[in-house]
């Protein structure tokens, strides 16, 4: 496994909790990697040498102090290597990438442009509790995971997360080290499945998507520092050992989504046909232009069906807009 960090010098990087977590997993070998150090040494990071690649928290948040802006640029240039890596069976796990503890949209856009929208603004939403998605309890990554997951942060609350003097007092004040997440996802494109939610179950904090033979896992969570052994083991080991089952589960969910779409479209067509037949038979009287002709009745039926479709779409749009405004 490769854990991508700010710097290979522990005195210069933000803390990497993955070292202690992965060291406790039997049979797991890992290596800390700095994309910037590789570039400065003119060494190519061959992602295909690893089974799992983990982006440590904040390594892509754009912070100039830790050269995270350079890490974004490096990843953006080599993004095709990561796409190929996942399609061939690799697993990529991205921890929370926040700017002052609010998810940084640009960090997620490096690999997933237009696919994910994270919370933003001045609200600092965090909790030491997350909830599993009960609708997807059958997902292989959620097997053996309790419905409610609590942080088991193992260090004293004054343990440093940053090198001394390297960050602002505000960031230190808002650290809250026992938190499991900060912020959440407001929307996500087709293919992503929301596995874990905020403590109030309003928005997901961990999403997963299969691509080719591999798996993407993105989150607004601090996975390693939360010290939840079952969850960490499931993500870093289970994602590989249960890859076939995960592929099958995601494919089944996509089929269900398609069936719901077809069923919805079919229901609207049936409604339009029924209305047309009622108008034609005279059982339903209406005072509409050309209501005494089949063409007029057909047009009315089509307009009504389109109206129902529009209302359905508008309802979803209003809901997403309201959910976004709620987090401003």
PDB file of N, CA, C and O in Angstrom, residues 128-189:
ATOM      1  N   UNK A 128     -18.171  13.388  16.093  1.00  0.00           N
ATOM      2  CA  UNK A 128     -17.381  12.192  16.403  1.00  0.00           C
ATOM      3  C   UNK A 128     -18.187  10.932  16.146  1.00  0.00           C
ATOM      4  O   UNK A 128     -17.787   9.841  16.559  1.00  0.00           O
ATOM      5  N   UNK A 129     -19.334  11.072  15.446  1.00  0.00           N
ATOM      6  CA  UNK A 129     -20.218   9.932  15.162  1.00  0.00           C
ATOM      7  C   UNK A 129     -20.619   9.960  13.697  1.00  0.00           C
ATOM      8  O   UNK A 129     -20.892  11.022  13.135  1.00  0.00           O
ATOM      9  N   UNK A 130     -20.641   8.797  13.050  1.00  0.00           N
ATOM     10  CA  UNK A 130     -21.208   8.663  11.711  1.00  0.00           C
ATOM     11  C   UNK A 130     -22.210   7.512  11.722  1.00  0.00           C
ATOM     12  O   UNK A 130     -22.184   6.656  12.607  1.00  0.00           O
ATOM     13  N   UNK A 131     -23.104   7.527  10.727  1.00  0.00           N
ATOM     14  CA  UNK A 131     -24.147   6.513  10.613  1.00  0.00           C
ATOM     15  C   UNK A 131     -23.997   5.770   9.287  1.00  0.00           C
ATOM     16  O   UNK A 131     -23.708   6.375   8.256  1.00  0.00           O
ATOM     17  N   UNK A 132     -24.185   4.468   9.320  1.00  0.00           N
ATOM     18  CA  UNK A 132     -24.164   3.704   8.070  1.00  0.00           C
ATOM     19  C   UNK A 132     -25.462   3.901   7.311  1.00  0.00           C
ATOM     20  O   UNK A 132     -26.515   4.186   7.906  1.00  0.00           O
ATOM     21  N   UNK A 133     -25.398   3.758   6.016  1.00  0.00           N
ATOM     22  CA  UNK A 133     -26.579   3.870   5.168  1.00  0.00           C
ATOM     23  C   UNK A 133     -27.366   2.569   5.276  1.00  0.00           C
ATOM     24  O   UNK A 133     -26.985   1.542   4.709  1.00  0.00           O
ATOM     25  N   UNK A 134     -28.470   2.608   6.001  1.00  0.00           N
ATOM     26  CA  UNK A 134     -29.239   1.382   6.241  1.00  0.00           C
ATOM     27  C   UNK A 134     -29.803   0.798   4.948  1.00  0.00           C
ATOM     28  O   UNK A 134     -30.049  -0.399   4.880  1.00  0.00           O
ATOM     29  N   UNK A 135     -29.984   1.646   3.936  1.00  0.00           N
ATOM     30  CA  UNK A 135     -30.510   1.148   2.659  1.00  0.00           C
ATOM     31  C   UNK A 135     -29.471   0.326   1.903  1.00  0.00           C
ATOM     32  O   UNK A 135     -29.823  -0.424   0.994  1.00  0.00           O
ATOM     33  N   UNK A 136     -28.198   0.462   2.289  1.00  0.00           N
ATOM     34  CA  UNK A 136     -27.128  -0.271   1.611  1.00  0.00           C
ATOM     35  C   UNK A 136     -26.366  -1.156   2.588  1.00  0.00           C
ATOM     36  O   UNK A 136     -25.167  -1.400   2.428  1.00  0.00           O
ATOM     37  N   UNK A 137     -27.055  -1.677   3.581  1.00  0.00           N
ATOM     38  CA  UNK A 137     -26.405  -2.510   4.590  1.00  0.00           C
ATOM     39  C   UNK A 137     -25.785  -3.769   3.992  1.00  0.00           C
ATOM     40  O   UNK A 137     -24.868  -4.351   4.570  1.00  0.00           O
ATOM     41  N   UNK A 138     -26.245  -4.169   2.829  1.00  0.00           N
ATOM     42  CA  UNK A 138     -25.703  -5.359   2.190  1.00  0.00           C
ATOM     43  C   UNK A 138     -24.392  -5.122   1.465  1.00  0.00           C
ATOM     44  O   UNK A 138     -23.804  -6.075   0.934  1.00  0.00           O
ATOM     45  N   UNK A 139     -23.916  -3.877   1.429  1.00  0.00           N
ATOM     46  CA  UNK A 139     -22.658  -3.598   0.728  1.00  0.00           C
ATOM     47  C   UNK A 139     -21.520  -4.339   1.418  1.00  0.00           C
ATOM     48  O   UNK A 139     -21.411  -4.333   2.646  1.00  0.00           O
ATOM     49  N   UNK A 140     -20.646  -4.999   0.650  1.00  0.00           N
ATOM     50  CA  UNK A 140     -19.547  -5.767   1.263  1.00  0.00           C
ATOM     51  C   UNK A 140     -18.669  -4.949   2.203  1.00  0.00           C
ATOM     52  O   UNK A 140     -18.140  -5.491   3.177  1.00  0.00           O
ATOM     53  N   UNK A 141     -18.498  -3.660   1.950  1.00  0.00           N
ATOM     54  CA  UNK A 141     -17.662  -2.832   2.822  1.00  0.00           C
ATOM     55  C   UNK A 141     -18.337  -2.523   4.154  1.00  0.00           C
ATOM     56  O   UNK A 141     -17.674  -2.068   5.089  1.00  0.00           O
ATOM     57  N   UNK A 142     -19.643  -2.767   4.243  1.00  0.00           N
ATOM     58  CA  UNK A 142     -20.367  -2.481   5.485  1.00  0.00           C
ATOM     59  C   UNK A 142     -20.639  -3.736   6.304  1.00  0.00           C
ATOM     60  O   UNK A 142     -21.272  -3.654   7.362  1.00  0.00           O
ATOM     61  N   UNK A 143     -20.170  -4.874   5.829  1.00  0.00           N
ATOM     62  CA  UNK A 143     -20.397  -6.114   6.569  1.00  0.00           C
ATOM     63  C   UNK A 143     -19.654  -6.076   7.909  1.00  0.00           C
ATOM     64  O   UNK A 143     -18.448  -5.816   7.960  1.00  0.00           O
ATOM     65  N   UNK A 144     -20.379  -6.324   8.987  1.00  0.00           N
ATOM     66  CA  UNK A 144     -19.781  -6.315  10.312  1.00  0.00           C
ATOM     67  C   UNK A 144     -19.594  -4.933  10.899  1.00  0.00           C
ATOM     68  O   UNK A 144     -19.075  -4.796  12.017  1.00  0.00           O
ATOM     69  N   UNK A 145     -19.999  -3.894  10.180  1.00  0.00           N
ATOM     70  CA  UNK A 145     -19.875  -2.517  10.659  1.00  0.00           C
ATOM     71  C   UNK A 145     -21.168  -2.128  11.373  1.00  0.00           C
ATOM     72  O   UNK A 145     -22.253  -2.295  10.814  1.00  0.00           O
ATOM     73  N   UNK A 146     -21.111  -1.619  12.604  1.00  0.00           N
ATOM     74  CA  UNK A 146     -22.339  -1.249  13.323  1.00  0.00           C
ATOM     75  C   UNK A 146     -23.065  -0.094  12.652  1.00  0.00           C
ATOM     76  O   UNK A 146     -22.467   0.668  11.873  1.00  0.00           O
ATOM     77  N   UNK A 147     -24.335   0.037  12.952  1.00  0.00           N
ATOM     78  CA  UNK A 147     -25.141   1.109  12.366  1.00  0.00           C
ATOM     79  C   UNK A 147     -24.606   2.476  12.759  1.00  0.00           C
ATOM     80  O   UNK A 147     -24.525   3.390  11.941  1.00  0.00           O
ATOM     81  N   UNK A 148     -24.238   2.632  14.012  1.00  0.00           N
ATOM     82  CA  UNK A 148     -23.654   3.876  14.506  1.00  0.00           C
ATOM     83  C   UNK A 148     -22.179   3.633  14.830  1.00  0.00           C
ATOM     84  O   UNK A 148     -21.838   2.691  15.534  1.00  0.00           O
ATOM     85  N   UNK A 149     -21.307   4.477  14.303  1.00  0.00           N
ATOM     86  CA  UNK A 149     -19.866   4.334  14.509  1.00  0.00           C
ATOM     87  C   UNK A 149     -19.359   5.538  15.287  1.00  0.00           C
ATOM     88  O   UNK A 149     -19.597   6.685  14.893  1.00  0.00           O
ATOM     89  N   UNK A 150     -18.675   5.279  16.373  1.00  0.00           N
ATOM     90  CA  UNK A 150     -18.134   6.340  17.207  1.00  0.00           C
ATOM     91  C   UNK A 150     -16.613   6.414  17.057  1.00  0.00           C
ATOM     92  O   UNK A 150     -15.934   5.394  16.932  1.00  0.00           O
ATOM     93  N   UNK A 151     -16.090   7.613  17.104  1.00  0.00           N
ATOM     94  CA  UNK A 151     -14.649   7.806  17.048  1.00  0.00           C
ATOM     95  C   UNK A 151     -13.986   7.166  18.261  1.00  0.00           C
ATOM     96  O   UNK A 151     -14.506   7.232  19.374  1.00  0.00           O
ATOM     97  N   UNK A 152     -12.844   6.548  18.020  1.00  0.00           N
ATOM     98  CA  UNK A 152     -12.057   5.957  19.106  1.00  0.00           C
ATOM     99  C   UNK A 152     -10.667   6.582  19.092  1.00  0.00           C
ATOM    100  O   UNK A 152      -9.654   5.892  19.210  1.00  0.00           O
ATOM    101  N   UNK A 153     -10.624   7.889  18.925  1.00  0.00           N
ATOM    102  CA  UNK A 153      -9.357   8.625  18.854  1.00  0.00           C
ATOM    103  C   UNK A 153      -8.473   8.256  20.036  1.00  0.00           C
ATOM    104  O   UNK A 153      -8.879   8.415  21.193  1.00  0.00           O
ATOM    105  N   UNK A 154      -7.265   7.735  19.785  1.00  0.00           N
ATOM    106  CA  UNK A 154      -6.476   7.128  20.866  1.00  0.00           C
ATOM    107  C   UNK A 154      -5.454   8.033  21.552  1.00  0.00           C
ATOM    108  O   UNK A 154      -4.779   7.599  22.473  1.00  0.00           O
ATOM    109  N   UNK A 155      -5.341   9.289  21.105  1.00  0.00           N
ATOM    110  CA  UNK A 155      -4.263  10.135  21.600  1.00  0.00           C
ATOM    111  C   UNK A 155      -4.785  11.220  22.546  1.00  0.00           C
ATOM    112  O   UNK A 155      -5.969  11.572  22.506  1.00  0.00           O
ATOM    113  N   UNK A 156      -3.926  11.790  23.363  1.00  0.00           N
ATOM    114  CA  UNK A 156      -4.325  12.935  24.195  1.00  0.00           C
ATOM    115  C   UNK A 156      -4.821  14.078  23.311  1.00  0.00           C
ATOM    116  O   UNK A 156      -4.354  14.245  22.170  1.00  0.00           O
ATOM    117  N   UNK A 157      -5.754  14.851  23.814  1.00  0.00           N
ATOM    118  CA  UNK A 157      -6.372  15.893  22.998  1.00  0.00           C
ATOM    119  C   UNK A 157      -5.390  16.985  22.592  1.00  0.00           C
ATOM    120  O   UNK A 157      -5.640  17.720  21.633  1.00  0.00           O
ATOM    121  N   UNK A 158      -4.285  17.101  23.312  1.00  0.00           N
ATOM    122  CA  UNK A 158      -3.301  18.123  22.958  1.00  0.00           C
ATOM    123  C   UNK A 158      -2.189  17.588  22.055  1.00  0.00           C
ATOM    124  O   UNK A 158      -1.196  18.269  21.817  1.00  0.00           O
ATOM    125  N   UNK A 159      -2.349  16.379  21.552  1.00  0.00           N
ATOM    126  CA  UNK A 159      -1.348  15.824  20.632  1.00  0.00           C
ATOM    127  C   UNK A 159      -1.328  16.643  19.334  1.00  0.00           C
ATOM    128  O   UNK A 159      -2.389  16.959  18.781  1.00  0.00           O
ATOM    129  N   UNK A 160      -0.156  16.981  18.835  1.00  0.00           N
ATOM    130  CA  UNK A 160      -0.075  17.845  17.646  1.00  0.00           C
ATOM    131  C   UNK A 160      -0.471  17.121  16.361  1.00  0.00           C
ATOM    132  O   UNK A 160      -0.139  15.960  16.169  1.00  0.00           O
ATOM    133  N   UNK A 161      -1.179  17.833  15.507  1.00  0.00           N
ATOM    134  CA  UNK A 161      -1.481  17.355  14.164  1.00  0.00           C
ATOM    135  C   UNK A 161      -0.608  18.063  13.134  1.00  0.00           C
ATOM    136  O   UNK A 161      -0.522  17.627  11.990  1.00  0.00           O
ATOM    137  N   UNK A 162       0.022  19.170  13.530  1.00  0.00           N
ATOM    138  CA  UNK A 162       0.822  19.980  12.618  1.00  0.00           C
ATOM    139  C   UNK A 162       2.221  20.178  13.202  1.00  0.00           C
ATOM    140  O   UNK A 162       2.400  20.161  14.427  1.00  0.00           O
ATOM    141  N   UNK A 163       3.222  20.406  12.353  1.00  0.00           N
ATOM    142  CA  UNK A 163       4.537  20.804  12.863  1.00  0.00           C
ATOM    143  C   UNK A 163       4.408  22.108  13.652  1.00  0.00           C
ATOM    144  O   UNK A 163       3.586  22.964  13.291  1.00  0.00           O
ATOM    145  N   UNK A 164       5.170  22.284  14.715  1.00  0.00           N
ATOM    146  CA  UNK A 164       5.053  23.499  15.546  1.00  0.00           C
ATOM    147  C   UNK A 164       5.198  24.779  14.732  1.00  0.00           C
ATOM    148  O   UNK A 164       6.123  24.922  13.922  1.00  0.00           O
ATOM    149  N   UNK A 165       4.266  25.704  14.951  1.00  0.00           N
ATOM    150  CA  UNK A 165       4.326  27.013  14.314  1.00  0.00           C
ATOM    151  C   UNK A 165       3.998  27.051  12.847  1.00  0.00           C
ATOM    152  O   UNK A 165       4.180  28.088  12.192  1.00  0.00           O
ATOM    153  N   UNK A 166       3.484  25.956  12.287  1.00  0.00           N
ATOM    154  CA  UNK A 166       3.275  25.909  10.831  1.00  0.00           C
ATOM    155  C   UNK A 166       1.861  26.273  10.400  1.00  0.00           C
ATOM    156  O   UNK A 166       1.613  26.432   9.209  1.00  0.00           O
ATOM    157  N   UNK A 167       0.946  26.410  11.339  1.00  0.00           N
ATOM    158  CA  UNK A 167      -0.433  26.693  10.958  1.00  0.00           C
ATOM    159  C   UNK A 167      -1.005  27.791  11.833  1.00  0.00           C
ATOM    160  O   UNK A 167      -0.407  28.195  12.835  1.00  0.00           O
ATOM    161  N   UNK A 168      -2.177  28.280  11.466  1.00  0.00           N
ATOM    162  CA  UNK A 168      -2.759  29.430  12.145  1.00  0.00           C
ATOM    163  C   UNK A 168      -3.415  29.038  13.471  1.00  0.00           C
ATOM    164  O   UNK A 168      -3.861  27.901  13.642  1.00  0.00           O
ATOM    165  N   UNK A 169      -3.506  29.995  14.420  1.00  0.00           N
ATOM    166  CA  UNK A 169      -4.206  29.720  15.680  1.00  0.00           C
ATOM    167  C   UNK A 169      -5.650  29.296  15.468  1.00  0.00           C
ATOM    168  O   UNK A 169      -6.169  28.470  16.210  1.00  0.00           O
ATOM    169  N   UNK A 170      -6.292  29.833  14.435  1.00  0.00           N
ATOM    170  CA  UNK A 170      -7.686  29.474  14.168  1.00  0.00           C
ATOM    171  C   UNK A 170      -7.815  27.997  13.843  1.00  0.00           C
ATOM    172  O   UNK A 170      -8.745  27.331  14.316  1.00  0.00           O
ATOM    173  N   UNK A 171      -6.899  27.474  13.044  1.00  0.00           N
ATOM    174  CA  UNK A 171      -6.947  26.055  12.699  1.00  0.00           C
ATOM    175  C   UNK A 171      -6.764  25.179  13.937  1.00  0.00           C
ATOM    176  O   UNK A 171      -7.396  24.134  14.073  1.00  0.00           O
ATOM    177  N   UNK A 172      -5.877  25.608  14.831  1.00  0.00           N
ATOM    178  CA  UNK A 172      -5.661  24.854  16.060  1.00  0.00           C
ATOM    179  C   UNK A 172      -6.907  24.888  16.934  1.00  0.00           C
ATOM    180  O   UNK A 172      -7.323  23.867  17.504  1.00  0.00           O
ATOM    181  N   UNK A 173      -7.546  26.060  17.028  1.00  0.00           N
ATOM    182  CA  UNK A 173      -8.744  26.200  17.856  1.00  0.00           C
ATOM    183  C   UNK A 173      -9.890  25.334  17.340  1.00  0.00           C
ATOM    184  O   UNK A 173     -10.690  24.819  18.121  1.00  0.00           O
ATOM    185  N   UNK A 174      -9.968  25.163  16.030  1.00  0.00           N
ATOM    186  CA  UNK A 174     -11.075  24.414  15.429  1.00  0.00           C
ATOM    187  C   UNK A 174     -10.716  22.961  15.128  1.00  0.00           C
ATOM    188  O   UNK A 174     -11.442  22.280  14.422  1.00  0.00           O
ATOM    189  N   UNK A 175      -9.616  22.489  15.651  1.00  0.00           N
ATOM    190  CA  UNK A 175      -9.159  21.143  15.330  1.00  0.00           C
ATOM    191  C   UNK A 175     -10.149  20.061  15.762  1.00  0.00           C
ATOM    192  O   UNK A 175     -10.564  19.227  14.961  1.00  0.00           O
ATOM    193  N   UNK A 176     -10.539  20.048  17.057  1.00  0.00           N
ATOM    194  CA  UNK A 176     -11.456  19.022  17.583  1.00  0.00           C
ATOM    195  C   UNK A 176     -11.006  17.624  17.138  1.00  0.00           C
ATOM    196  O   UNK A 176     -11.630  16.987  16.280  1.00  0.00           O
ATOM    197  N   UNK A 177      -9.929  17.105  17.687  1.00  0.00           N
ATOM    198  CA  UNK A 177      -9.294  15.875  17.173  1.00  0.00           C
ATOM    199  C   UNK A 177     -10.146  14.616  17.218  1.00  0.00           C
ATOM    200  O   UNK A 177      -9.860  13.677  16.489  1.00  0.00           O
ATOM    201  N   UNK A 178     -11.191  14.570  18.050  1.00  0.00           N
ATOM    202  CA  UNK A 178     -12.009  13.356  18.113  1.00  0.00           C
ATOM    203  C   UNK A 178     -13.035  13.286  16.991  1.00  0.00           C
ATOM    204  O   UNK A 178     -13.765  12.293  16.891  1.00  0.00           O
ATOM    205  N   UNK A 179     -13.091  14.305  16.155  1.00  0.00           N
ATOM    206  CA  UNK A 179     -14.094  14.311  15.087  1.00  0.00           C
ATOM    207  C   UNK A 179     -13.823  13.186  14.095  1.00  0.00           C
ATOM    208  O   UNK A 179     -12.673  12.816  13.859  1.00  0.00           O
ATOM    209  N   UNK A 180     -14.889  12.655  13.500  1.00  0.00           N
ATOM    210  CA  UNK A 180     -14.749  11.648  12.451  1.00  0.00           C
ATOM    211  C   UNK A 180     -14.842  12.268  11.066  1.00  0.00           C
ATOM    212  O   UNK A 180     -14.370  11.688  10.085  1.00  0.00           O
ATOM    213  N   UNK A 181     -15.465  13.438  10.967  1.00  0.00           N
ATOM    214  CA  UNK A 181     -15.603  14.103   9.678  1.00  0.00           C
ATOM    215  C   UNK A 181     -15.748  15.602   9.906  1.00  0.00           C
ATOM    216  O   UNK A 181     -16.069  16.055  11.015  1.00  0.00           O
ATOM    217  N   UNK A 182     -15.491  16.361   8.857  1.00  0.00           N
ATOM    218  CA  UNK A 182     -15.885  17.767   8.815  1.00  0.00           C
ATOM    219  C   UNK A 182     -16.495  18.005   7.440  1.00  0.00           C
ATOM    220  O   UNK A 182     -15.888  17.720   6.421  1.00  0.00           O
ATOM    221  N   UNK A 183     -17.714  18.511   7.433  1.00  0.00           N
ATOM    222  CA  UNK A 183     -18.409  18.722   6.176  1.00  0.00           C
ATOM    223  C   UNK A 183     -18.912  17.410   5.587  1.00  0.00           C
ATOM    224  O   UNK A 183     -18.717  16.333   6.159  1.00  0.00           O
ATOM    225  N   UNK A 184     -19.577  17.513   4.442  1.00  0.00           N
ATOM    226  CA  UNK A 184     -20.189  16.334   3.823  1.00  0.00           C
ATOM    227  C   UNK A 184     -20.383  16.601   2.338  1.00  0.00           C
ATOM    228  O   UNK A 184     -20.028  17.664   1.819  1.00  0.00           O
ATOM    229  N   UNK A 185     -20.959  15.632   1.654  1.00  0.00           N
ATOM    230  CA  UNK A 185     -21.250  15.767   0.227  1.00  0.00           C
ATOM    231  C   UNK A 185     -22.691  16.228   0.045  1.00  0.00           C
ATOM    232  O   UNK A 185     -23.612  15.679   0.651  1.00  0.00           O
ATOM    233  N   UNK A 186     -22.859  17.243  -0.796  1.00  0.00           N
ATOM    234  CA  UNK A 186     -24.193  17.742  -1.103  1.00  0.00           C
ATOM    235  C   UNK A 186     -24.820  16.999  -2.281  1.00  0.00           C
ATOM    236  O   UNK A 186     -26.025  16.775  -2.318  1.00  0.00           O
ATOM    237  N   UNK A 187     -24.006  16.642  -3.250  1.00  0.00           N
ATOM    238  CA  UNK A 187     -24.516  15.907  -4.408  1.00  0.00           C
ATOM    239  C   UNK A 187     -23.393  15.082  -4.996  1.00  0.00           C
ATOM    240  O   UNK A 187     -22.207  15.347  -4.766  1.00  0.00           O
ATOM    241  N   UNK A 188     -23.777  14.066  -5.781  1.00  0.00           N
ATOM    242  CA  UNK A 188     -22.805  13.160  -6.395  1.00  0.00           C
ATOM    243  C   UNK A 188     -23.430  12.597  -7.657  1.00  0.00           C
ATOM    244  O   UNK A 188     -24.641  12.463  -7.783  1.00  0.00           O
ATOM    245  N   UNK A 189     -22.596  12.281  -8.619  1.00  0.00           N
ATOM    246  CA  UNK A 189     -23.077  11.819  -9.910  1.00  0.00           C
ATOM    247  C   UNK A 189     -23.387  10.330  -9.886  1.00  0.00           C
ATOM    248  O   UNK A 189     -23.118   9.627  -8.906  1.00  0.00           O
TER     249      UNK A 189
END
